[in-house]
Tab-separated table of C-alpha atoms (C1' of nucleotides) in Angstrom:
chain	number	residue	atom	x	y	z
N	1	UNK	CA	44.564	154.840	134.018
N	2	UNK	CA	47.961	154.775	135.127
N	3	UNK	CA	48.949	153.434	131.749
N	4	UNK	CA	47.553	152.644	128.445
N	5	UNK	CA	47.706	149.564	126.933
N	6	UNK	CA	50.147	149.071	123.740
N	7	UNK	CA	51.921	152.486	124.706
N	8	UNK	CA	54.864	152.510	126.817
N	9	UNK	CA	54.910	154.479	129.991
N	10	UNK	CA	57.052	157.282	129.978
N	11	UNK	CA	57.928	156.370	133.474
N	12	UNK	CA	60.502	153.469	132.593
N	13	UNK	CA	62.664	156.201	131.916
N	14	UNK	CA	66.078	156.004	133.876
N	15	UNK	CA	66.107	157.079	137.355
N	16	UNK	CA	68.393	157.029	140.454
N	17	UNK	CA	68.364	153.755	142.213
N	18	UNK	CA	68.979	154.147	146.174
N	19	UNK	CA	71.383	150.896	146.469
N	20	UNK	CA	69.748	150.237	150.163
N	21	UNK	CA	65.977	150.403	148.762
N	22	UNK	CA	66.443	148.971	145.477
N	23	UNK	CA	63.177	146.257	144.964
N	24	UNK	CA	61.072	145.038	141.880
N	25	UNK	CA	58.490	146.773	140.548
N	26	UNK	CA	55.921	143.646	140.246
N	27	UNK	CA	57.746	141.465	137.836
N	28	UNK	CA	59.380	138.061	139.121
N	29	UNK	CA	62.557	137.473	136.210
N	30	UNK	CA	65.371	139.659	136.872
N	31	UNK	CA	64.912	143.148	134.916
N	32	UNK	CA	67.734	142.389	132.286
N	33	UNK	CA	67.533	144.793	129.784
N	34	UNK	CA	68.163	143.447	126.415
N	35	UNK	CA	71.967	144.738	125.868
N	36	UNK	CA	73.094	143.261	128.793
N	37	UNK	CA	71.001	140.065	128.012
N	38	UNK	CA	72.671	139.490	124.937
N	39	UNK	CA	76.095	139.965	126.121
N	40	UNK	CA	75.156	137.240	128.182
N	41	UNK	CA	74.162	135.156	125.244
N	42	UNK	CA	77.142	135.967	123.881
N	43	UNK	CA	79.178	134.667	126.429
N	44	UNK	CA	77.001	131.538	127.061
N	45	UNK	CA	77.224	130.886	123.224
N	46	UNK	CA	81.493	131.315	123.416
N	47	UNK	CA	81.221	128.813	126.585
N	48	UNK	CA	78.767	126.372	124.603
N	49	UNK	CA	81.729	126.530	121.858
N	50	UNK	CA	84.560	125.984	124.010
N	51	UNK	CA	83.180	123.140	125.196
N	52	UNK	CA	82.000	121.748	121.648
N	53	UNK	CA	84.233	119.857	119.371
N	54	UNK	CA	85.458	122.193	116.229
N	55	UNK	CA	82.787	120.102	113.935
N	56	UNK	CA	79.478	121.298	116.226
N	57	UNK	CA	80.956	125.359	116.457
N	58	UNK	CA	78.047	127.185	115.008
N	59	UNK	CA	78.678	128.574	111.977
N	60	UNK	CA	80.586	131.996	111.985
N	61	UNK	CA	80.778	133.730	108.307
N	62	UNK	CA	83.286	135.878	108.083
N	63	UNK	CA	82.428	138.300	105.285
N	64	UNK	CA	80.661	141.432	105.821
N	65	UNK	CA	77.896	141.046	102.855
N	66	UNK	CA	76.813	137.320	103.261
N	67	UNK	CA	72.584	136.984	103.262
N	68	UNK	CA	71.210	135.554	106.157
N	69	UNK	CA	71.308	131.329	105.967
N	70	UNK	CA	68.314	130.627	107.330
N	71	UNK	CA	65.419	132.125	109.728
N	72	UNK	CA	67.438	135.226	110.557
N	73	UNK	CA	65.251	136.958	108.216
N	74	UNK	CA	62.283	138.240	109.766
N	75	UNK	CA	59.160	138.145	108.826
N	76	UNK	CA	57.676	140.688	109.927
N	77	UNK	CA	57.982	143.270	106.835
N	78	UNK	CA	56.667	146.604	107.997
N	79	UNK	CA	54.973	145.482	111.712
N	80	UNK	CA	57.193	144.259	114.262
N	81	UNK	CA	54.033	142.461	116.346
N	82	UNK	CA	55.269	139.591	115.808
N	83	UNK	CA	57.208	138.200	119.118
N	84	UNK	CA	55.645	134.598	119.204
N	85	UNK	CA	58.211	131.661	117.927
N	86	UNK	CA	56.960	128.569	116.752
N	87	UNK	CA	58.973	125.285	118.517
N	88	UNK	CA	58.927	121.608	116.892
N	89	UNK	CA	61.139	118.722	117.398
N	90	UNK	CA	59.198	117.738	120.689
N	91	UNK	CA	59.782	115.062	122.521
N	92	UNK	CA	56.671	113.471	124.543
N	93	UNK	CA	58.000	114.934	127.642
N	94	UNK	CA	58.473	118.101	126.482
N	95	UNK	CA	56.228	119.910	128.430
N	96	UNK	CA	55.661	123.767	129.074
N	97	UNK	CA	57.586	123.642	132.603
N	98	UNK	CA	60.548	121.744	130.717
N	99	UNK	CA	60.746	124.547	127.787
N	100	UNK	CA	60.299	127.395	130.440
N	101	UNK	CA	63.284	125.774	132.346
N	102	UNK	CA	64.850	126.373	128.685
N	103	UNK	CA	64.088	129.745	128.221
N	104	UNK	CA	63.741	131.202	131.846
N	105	UNK	CA	67.098	132.920	131.470
N	106	UNK	CA	65.942	135.274	128.999
N	107	UNK	CA	63.612	136.641	131.429
N	108	UNK	CA	61.633	137.793	129.055
N	109	UNK	CA	59.244	134.865	127.673
N	110	UNK	CA	55.984	135.734	128.500
N	111	UNK	CA	53.548	132.169	127.708
N	112	UNK	CA	54.402	128.987	126.890
N	113	UNK	CA	51.899	126.972	124.932
N	114	UNK	CA	52.292	123.443	124.277
N	115	UNK	CA	49.921	121.645	121.978
N	116	UNK	CA	48.003	118.583	122.654
N	117	UNK	CA	45.913	115.735	121.326
N	118	UNK	CA	42.692	116.225	122.309
N	119	UNK	CA	41.394	112.737	122.526
N	120	UNK	CA	44.706	111.318	124.028
N	121	UNK	CA	46.205	114.258	125.640
N	122	UNK	CA	49.665	113.610	124.235
N	123	UNK	CA	51.797	115.876	123.071
N	124	UNK	CA	51.487	116.865	119.490
N	125	UNK	CA	54.868	117.611	119.471
N	126	UNK	CA	55.277	121.221	118.766
N	127	UNK	CA	54.177	124.105	120.449
N	128	UNK	CA	54.434	127.785	121.233
N	129	UNK	CA	56.880	130.853	122.877
N	130	UNK	CA	55.467	134.445	123.140
N	131	UNK	CA	58.182	137.025	124.055
N	132	UNK	CA	58.130	140.414	125.324
N	133	UNK	CA	59.561	141.825	122.188
N	134	UNK	CA	60.279	140.265	118.480
N	135	UNK	CA	63.855	141.661	118.857
N	136	UNK	CA	63.756	139.415	121.990
N	137	UNK	CA	62.140	136.424	119.753
N	138	UNK	CA	64.502	136.684	117.404
N	139	UNK	CA	67.783	136.832	119.605
N	140	UNK	CA	66.278	133.259	120.834
N	141	UNK	CA	66.087	132.048	117.605
N	142	UNK	CA	69.278	132.468	116.670
N	143	UNK	CA	70.678	132.062	119.462
N	144	UNK	CA	68.975	128.537	120.159
N	145	UNK	CA	68.056	127.103	117.049
N	146	UNK	CA	69.975	124.558	116.039
N	147	UNK	CA	71.617	123.996	119.480
N	148	UNK	CA	70.945	121.041	122.048
N	149	UNK	CA	67.985	120.796	123.568
N	150	UNK	CA	68.538	120.141	127.708
N	151	UNK	CA	68.322	116.387	128.918
N	152	UNK	CA	68.002	114.854	125.428
N	153	UNK	CA	70.390	114.149	121.915
N	154	UNK	CA	68.666	115.940	119.827
N	155	UNK	CA	68.626	120.167	118.821
N	156	UNK	CA	66.231	122.996	119.150
N	157	UNK	CA	63.989	123.679	116.250
N	158	UNK	CA	62.490	126.805	116.425
N	159	UNK	CA	61.111	129.390	113.656
N	160	UNK	CA	58.878	131.661	113.802
N	161	UNK	CA	55.347	131.438	114.373
N	162	UNK	CA	53.091	132.616	111.814
N	163	UNK	CA	49.742	133.045	112.526
N	164	UNK	CA	48.493	134.209	108.945
N	165	UNK	CA	51.514	136.652	108.616
N	166	UNK	CA	53.473	133.752	107.002
N	167	UNK	CA	57.286	134.684	106.470
N	168	UNK	CA	57.801	136.198	102.961
N	169	UNK	CA	61.362	134.868	102.140
N	170	UNK	CA	63.138	138.037	100.461
N	171	UNK	CA	65.398	135.634	98.769
N	172	UNK	CA	64.085	135.694	95.077
N	173	UNK	CA	66.739	133.120	94.550
N	174	UNK	CA	65.671	129.560	93.288
N	175	UNK	CA	67.010	126.541	95.453
N	176	UNK	CA	68.714	124.153	93.907
N	177	UNK	CA	68.685	120.833	96.272
N	178	UNK	CA	69.944	117.766	96.202
N	179	UNK	CA	69.432	113.874	98.419
N	180	UNK	CA	72.396	113.242	100.643
N	181	UNK	CA	71.433	109.790	101.955
N	182	UNK	CA	73.787	107.254	103.840
N	183	UNK	CA	74.779	109.405	106.088
N	184	UNK	CA	75.744	108.136	109.431
N	185	UNK	CA	73.768	108.600	112.932
N	186	UNK	CA	75.839	111.251	114.411
N	187	UNK	CA	75.409	114.110	111.135
N	188	UNK	CA	73.543	117.290	112.143
N	189	UNK	CA	72.615	119.581	110.087
N	190	UNK	CA	75.856	121.741	110.842
N	191	UNK	CA	77.826	118.679	110.440
N	192	UNK	CA	76.766	118.566	107.168
N	193	UNK	CA	77.287	121.910	106.201
N	194	UNK	CA	80.485	122.095	107.420
N	195	UNK	CA	81.432	119.366	104.917
N	196	UNK	CA	79.755	121.018	101.661
N	197	UNK	CA	80.259	124.520	102.251
N	198	UNK	CA	83.850	124.758	101.797
N	199	UNK	CA	83.423	123.378	98.442
N	200	UNK	CA	80.849	125.211	97.205
N	201	UNK	CA	80.155	129.052	98.080
N	202	UNK	CA	76.839	128.923	97.056
N	203	UNK	CA	75.286	126.531	99.781
N	204	UNK	CA	72.219	128.122	101.724
N	205	UNK	CA	71.316	125.506	104.187
N	206	UNK	CA	71.397	122.164	105.108
N	207	UNK	CA	69.289	119.999	106.513
N	208	UNK	CA	69.956	116.568	108.304
N	209	UNK	CA	65.745	114.807	108.609
N	210	UNK	CA	65.301	113.249	112.145
N	211	UNK	CA	62.277	111.043	113.497
N	212	UNK	CA	60.106	113.567	114.920
N	213	UNK	CA	59.610	110.769	117.786
N	214	UNK	CA	62.913	109.532	118.738
N	215	UNK	CA	64.626	113.219	117.221
N	216	UNK	CA	66.921	110.675	115.826
N	217	UNK	CA	68.660	111.131	112.210
N	218	UNK	CA	67.117	108.985	109.742
N	219	UNK	CA	69.900	108.916	107.692
N	220	UNK	CA	69.242	111.575	104.884
N	221	UNK	CA	69.383	114.709	104.845
N	222	UNK	CA	69.290	117.878	101.821
N	223	UNK	CA	72.305	120.285	101.488
N	224	UNK	CA	70.479	123.690	99.314
N	225	UNK	CA	72.826	125.189	96.748
N	226	UNK	CA	71.796	128.861	95.365
N	227	UNK	CA	74.006	127.996	92.374
N	228	UNK	CA	72.625	124.917	90.010
N	229	UNK	CA	76.180	124.348	87.985
N	230	UNK	CA	77.659	123.750	91.902
N	231	UNK	CA	74.683	121.619	92.548
N	232	UNK	CA	75.317	119.602	89.624
N	233	UNK	CA	79.290	119.751	90.647
N	234	UNK	CA	78.456	118.602	93.711
N	235	UNK	CA	76.055	115.761	93.147
N	236	UNK	CA	79.113	114.011	91.111
N	237	UNK	CA	81.967	115.361	93.517
N	238	UNK	CA	80.691	114.465	96.975
N	239	UNK	CA	79.077	111.673	96.115
N	240	UNK	CA	81.053	108.716	98.487
N	241	UNK	CA	82.520	111.316	99.670
N	242	UNK	CA	83.471	110.532	103.774
N	243	UNK	CA	81.066	112.839	106.070
N	244	UNK	CA	81.427	112.063	109.543
N	245	UNK	CA	82.548	108.375	109.321
N	246	UNK	CA	80.337	106.999	106.032
N	247	UNK	CA	80.139	107.861	102.428
N	248	UNK	CA	77.306	109.501	101.397
N	249	UNK	CA	74.919	108.588	99.023
N	250	UNK	CA	73.993	112.100	96.556
N	251	UNK	CA	70.790	112.157	94.733
N	252	UNK	CA	68.651	113.973	93.279
N	253	UNK	CA	66.189	115.387	95.244
N	254	UNK	CA	62.362	115.640	94.674
N	255	UNK	CA	61.421	119.064	95.019
N	256	UNK	CA	58.654	119.172	97.941
N	257	UNK	CA	58.608	123.174	96.685
N	258	UNK	CA	58.986	123.941	93.347
N	259	UNK	CA	60.875	127.335	93.509
N	260	UNK	CA	61.107	130.326	96.126
N	261	UNK	CA	60.427	133.017	93.189
N	262	UNK	CA	59.168	131.719	89.770
N	263	UNK	CA	55.565	130.979	89.456
N	264	UNK	CA	54.928	127.445	88.861
N	265	UNK	CA	52.739	126.022	86.118
N	266	UNK	CA	49.694	123.912	87.472
N	267	UNK	CA	49.173	120.656	86.214
N	268	UNK	CA	46.175	121.897	83.679
N	269	UNK	CA	49.374	124.252	82.005
N	270	UNK	CA	51.441	121.833	81.913
N	271	UNK	CA	49.283	119.112	80.144
N	272	UNK	CA	48.499	121.706	78.008
N	273	UNK	CA	52.344	122.569	76.898
N	274	UNK	CA	52.829	118.937	76.519
N	275	UNK	CA	49.199	118.660	74.303
N	276	UNK	CA	50.013	121.135	72.840
N	277	UNK	CA	53.477	119.978	72.057
N	278	UNK	CA	51.892	116.797	69.859
N	279	UNK	CA	49.832	119.247	68.136
Y	1	DT	C1'	66.577	102.705	105.202
Y	2	DA	C1'	65.757	106.851	102.397
Y	3	DT	C1'	62.914	112.353	99.499
Y	4	DG	C1'	61.711	117.899	104.366
Y	5	DA	C1'	57.654	121.404	106.500
Y	6	DG	C1'	55.486	120.554	111.982
Y	7	DC	C1'	51.636	126.365	113.470
Y	8	DG	C1'	47.742	127.287	118.269
Y	9	DA	C1'	41.246	122.318	119.686
DNA sequence: TATGAGCGA
């Protein structure tokens, strides 16, 4: 009766705080507001970057009007209800407690669920994080994704939890992807992007494929271009070029997903087209 | 070496 569900009670309005009688109402984590926390994250990111070699620095895009690279687009198309993130690439020992520790500093983590196999009880390697607000989840996504996980040699892999809402890519342009093999073991998404981005402005994103169980690179990856001309140019120009310590071997990527904006042909249609051509 | 991606038991 004190508060309605789903409605923020007006009692949260700022009230004068008596310093000698300051007490928390009921929440154990320090009541840090979002603004403070974002500043804290920024500082943390800076200090991290200062301790990292330049090729590992988070990508800073100088231009203002640049489309978001990967996961920054919010899936909420109209509603702000998605507050959960999917987390993958977890090792078998990374349980709820570990993940809680990783994100405790946000003070906004509501719950953690790590999925385990029903028979074996082993962790399936992914889980879900729920935050107090979608804005918080988005901050976590952008701040943590791709950064090193504590006590491990691999990076966080985060994304929005779908829950049937599905993530709408507002990107209507198709991707032109190349396969990059022969990568050195230390090549990351960032380094791969750093290698291509300066030469090809249409680079949308890169992915180094990692072994889910070990977290180590499988030695190959992908680079997505927005421009087909640059894709083809890169295939000839960057083949054999050095990335980290080894020359890359570049080939066409087998498209696992046809096209972002266009409609794909079904097999029947394609066969119909072929037979129609012979007819 | 090789063609990504994993969503709540």
